[in-house]
Short mmCIF file of C-alpha atoms in Angstrom, two decimals:
data_model
loop_
_atom_site.label_atom_id
_atom_site.label_comp_id
_atom_site.label_asym_id
_atom_site.label_seq_id
_atom_site.Cartn_x
_atom_site.Cartn_y
_atom_site.Cartn_z
CA MET E 29 -8.57 8.94 9.72
CA THR E 30 -7.65 8.99 5.78
CA ARG E 31 -6.58 6.11 4.16
CA SER E 32 -6.84 5.13 -0.30
CA SER E 33 -10.20 6.33 -1.76
CA VAL E 34 -12.11 3.55 -3.13
CA PRO E 35 -11.33 3.02 -6.15
CA MET E 36 -8.18 2.51 -5.08
CA ARG E 37 -8.62 0.11 -2.50
CA ALA E 38 -11.60 -1.46 -5.57
CA LEU E 39 -8.67 -2.03 -7.77
CA ALA E 40 -6.30 -2.94 -4.94
CA GLY E 41 -9.25 -6.18 -4.00
CA ILE E 42 -9.09 -7.40 -8.15
CA LEU E 43 -5.45 -7.32 -8.14
CA SER E 44 -5.25 -9.72 -5.00
CA VAL E 45 -8.01 -11.75 -6.72
CA ILE E 46 -6.26 -11.63 -10.25
CA PRO E 47 -3.04 -14.30 -9.34
CA ILE E 48 -4.94 -17.08 -7.52
CA ALA E 49 -6.65 -16.54 -10.03
CA LEU E 50 -3.91 -16.91 -12.68
CA VAL E 51 -1.96 -19.40 -10.61
CA CYS E 52 -5.43 -21.97 -10.35
CA ILE E 53 -5.28 -21.69 -13.89
CA ALA E 54 -1.78 -22.36 -14.37
CA ARG E 55 -2.01 -24.98 -11.40
CA TRP E 56 -4.85 -27.12 -12.49
CA SER E 57 -4.04 -26.71 -16.64
CA PRO E 58 -4.39 -29.66 -18.94
CA SER E 59 -0.59 -28.05 -20.69
CA SER E 60 0.75 -26.83 -17.15
CA MET E 61 1.93 -30.48 -16.28
CA ALA E 62 4.13 -30.40 -18.22
CA PRO E 63 6.34 -26.63 -16.87
CA SER E 64 8.51 -25.23 -19.20
CA ALA E 65 10.57 -22.28 -18.05
CA SER E 66 7.86 -19.73 -19.39
CA VAL E 67 5.95 -21.28 -16.61
CA ILE E 68 7.47 -21.14 -14.15
CA LEU E 69 8.67 -17.87 -14.62
CA PHE E 70 4.81 -16.59 -14.99
CA LEU E 71 4.29 -18.19 -11.38
CA VAL E 72 7.38 -16.48 -9.84
CA ALA E 73 6.31 -13.17 -11.83
CA THR E 74 2.68 -13.62 -10.51
CA ALA E 75 3.36 -13.89 -6.97
CA LEU E 76 6.64 -11.75 -7.32
CA PHE E 77 3.76 -9.07 -8.66
CA HIS E 78 1.22 -9.80 -6.08
CA PHE E 79 3.52 -8.73 -2.53
CA TYR E 80 4.05 -5.48 -4.98
CA PHE E 81 0.31 -4.28 -4.84
CA MET E 82 -0.41 -5.99 -1.08
CA ALA E 83 2.53 -3.64 -0.31
CA ALA E 84 1.12 -0.81 -1.83
CA PHE E 85 -2.30 -0.61 -1.50
CA ALA E 86 -1.46 -1.08 2.06
CA SER E 87 -0.46 2.68 2.76
CA ARG E 88 -2.42 4.53 4.62
CA LEU E 89 -2.28 8.00 6.81
CA VAL E 90 -4.27 8.13 10.65
CA VAL E 91 -4.58 10.77 12.10
CA ARG E 92 -5.20 10.98 16.55
CA PRO E 93 -5.05 13.48 18.98
CA TRP E 94 -2.03 13.17 19.66
CA GLY E 95 0.09 13.47 16.01
CA VAL E 96 -0.32 11.41 12.76
CA THR E 97 1.07 8.48 12.26
CA VAL E 98 2.58 7.29 7.86
CA VAL E 99 2.22 4.12 6.66
CA ASN E 100 3.99 3.29 3.92
CA PRO E 101 5.10 -0.14 2.04
CA LEU E 102 8.02 0.29 4.07
CA VAL E 103 8.56 2.93 6.58
CA THR E 104 6.10 3.74 9.40
CA SER E 105 6.42 7.67 11.11
CA ARG E 106 4.69 8.52 14.03
CA LEU E 107 4.74 12.44 14.10
CA VAL E 108 3.64 14.69 17.11
CA TRP E 109 1.26 17.27 15.56
CA LEU E 110 4.90 19.87 17.12
CA GLU E 111 6.73 17.82 14.50
CA ALA E 112 4.04 17.57 11.66
CA GLY E 113 5.07 20.74 10.84
CA VAL E 114 2.71 21.93 7.40
CA PHE E 115 1.64 19.27 4.93
CA GLU E 116 2.12 20.50 1.51
CA SER E 117 -0.01 19.34 -1.30
CA SER E 118 -0.56 22.72 -3.60
CA GLY E 119 0.98 20.72 -7.16
CA LEU E 120 2.54 18.03 -5.60
CA ALA E 121 1.22 13.90 -6.62
CA PHE E 122 1.74 12.87 -3.71
CA LEU E 123 0.97 14.42 0.17
CA THR E 124 3.89 15.43 1.63
CA ILE E 125 5.32 16.34 5.12
CA ARG E 126 7.22 19.11 5.96
CA CYS E 127 8.94 18.04 9.11
CA ALA E 128 10.00 21.20 11.91
CA ASP E 129 13.53 19.35 11.74
CA GLY E 130 13.46 19.78 8.01
CA ARG E 131 12.55 16.16 6.79
CA ARG E 132 9.84 15.61 4.53
CA ILE E 133 8.17 12.48 4.33
CA LYS E 134 5.37 11.64 1.08
CA VAL E 135 2.43 10.04 2.07
CA TRP E 136 1.66 7.10 -0.55
CA ALA E 137 -2.18 6.47 0.41
CA VAL E 138 -2.61 10.17 -0.36
CA GLN E 139 -1.99 10.68 -4.36
CA ALA E 140 -3.18 13.76 -6.83
CA THR E 141 -4.30 12.21 -9.88
CA ASN E 142 -1.95 13.96 -13.23
CA LEU E 143 -5.27 14.81 -15.28
CA MET E 144 -5.94 17.73 -11.95
CA LEU E 145 -2.13 17.83 -12.05
CA MET E 146 -1.60 19.30 -15.27
CA LEU E 147 -5.30 21.23 -15.11
CA GLY E 148 -4.43 23.66 -11.83
CA ARG E 149 -8.04 21.60 -9.96
CA PRO E 150 -8.17 21.61 -6.73
CA THR E 151 -6.71 17.49 -6.24
CA ARG E 152 -7.71 14.82 -3.92
CA VAL E 153 -4.23 15.92 -2.26
CA ASP E 154 -5.06 19.52 -1.17
CA LYS E 155 -8.55 18.79 0.00
CA VAL E 156 -6.89 15.65 2.73
CA ALA E 157 -3.98 18.11 3.47
CA GLU E 158 -7.28 21.63 4.13
CA GLN E 159 -9.07 18.53 6.67
CA VAL E 160 -5.94 17.62 8.65
CA GLU E 161 -5.36 21.39 9.06
CA ARG E 162 -8.71 22.19 10.44
CA TRP E 163 -8.64 18.33 12.19
CA ARG E 164 -5.61 19.60 13.57
CA ALA E 165 -6.92 22.82 14.72
CA VAL E 166 -10.02 21.68 16.76
CA HIS E 167 -8.79 18.63 18.39
CA ALA E 168 -5.15 18.65 18.23
CA VAL E 169 -3.95 17.76 21.87
CA GLU E 170 0.18 17.90 22.59
CA ALA E 171 1.73 14.26 23.22
CA ALA E 172 4.94 13.56 25.14
CA ASP E 173 6.02 10.16 23.53
CA VAL E 174 4.34 8.21 20.91
CA GLY E 175 7.27 5.00 20.34
CA PRO E 176 9.13 4.29 18.24
CA ARG E 177 9.35 7.39 15.36
CA ARG E 178 10.52 5.60 12.49
CA GLN E 179 9.54 1.85 12.22
CA LEU E 180 9.52 -0.96 9.43
CA SER E 181 6.37 -1.66 8.13
CA ARG E 182 3.93 -4.56 9.17
CA LEU E 183 1.56 -5.66 6.84
CA PRO E 184 -2.25 -6.56 7.86
CA TRP E 185 -2.68 -10.71 8.45
CA TYR E 186 -5.61 -10.03 5.69
CA LEU E 187 -2.69 -9.12 2.92
CA TRP E 188 -0.43 -11.85 4.45
CA VAL E 189 -3.77 -14.70 3.82
CA THR E 190 -3.41 -14.08 0.75
CA HIS E 191 -0.11 -13.71 -0.30
CA ALA E 192 0.49 -17.30 1.01
CA THR E 193 -3.24 -18.68 -1.08
CA VAL E 194 -1.14 -17.39 -3.91
CA LEU E 195 2.05 -19.26 -3.17
CA ALA E 196 0.52 -22.54 -1.56
CA LEU E 197 -1.31 -23.02 -5.55
CA ALA E 198 2.09 -22.50 -6.82
CA VAL E 199 4.05 -25.22 -4.75
CA ASP E 200 1.41 -27.36 -5.14
CA TRP E 201 1.52 -26.45 -8.67
CA TYR E 202 5.26 -26.81 -9.21
CA VAL E 203 4.85 -30.17 -6.42
CA ARG E 204 1.65 -31.86 -9.28
CA ALA E 205 4.13 -31.11 -12.29
CA PHE E 206 7.52 -32.49 -11.25
CA LEU E 207 7.59 -35.43 -8.53
CA PRO E 208 5.80 -37.76 -10.87
CA GLY E 209 3.06 -39.96 -8.84
CA ARG E 210 1.53 -36.99 -6.77
#
């Protein structure tokens, strides 16, 4: 199974904590008890920012004996090995799967840095493509049916919990600021 790199997962963790901290600061700041439109806009933007990163960092590529599962922010695709075709990587910013029917699926979880692309050096995309091809040559088995081929992606529970925390703190601040006596 290949996921986002360790630095990207660490960045995702930091980015999930920052909105919570910002909403807490806005919630308990004495000046925020008289809210202005800019503070409300700030809280809404913080929640949307958090939701965006929550979805973007949930991407992954899962390699199994029957094929691959590509989980992108909005769509999950399951491909058996016969459908998967070629894993393209040379000079590309994303790992791309060229399917047997001509479709191309970008794998958001496997990305190359611009510096390596400009220098023409091997990137993480190239390494992952080689690993998947090697794994396929040794472990692949043919599968008849793997379920739905394309479906909406579901985010992991812990991402929903952190997003709910951001929204709960923002709503709590809003209620205390706008409803007198609370």
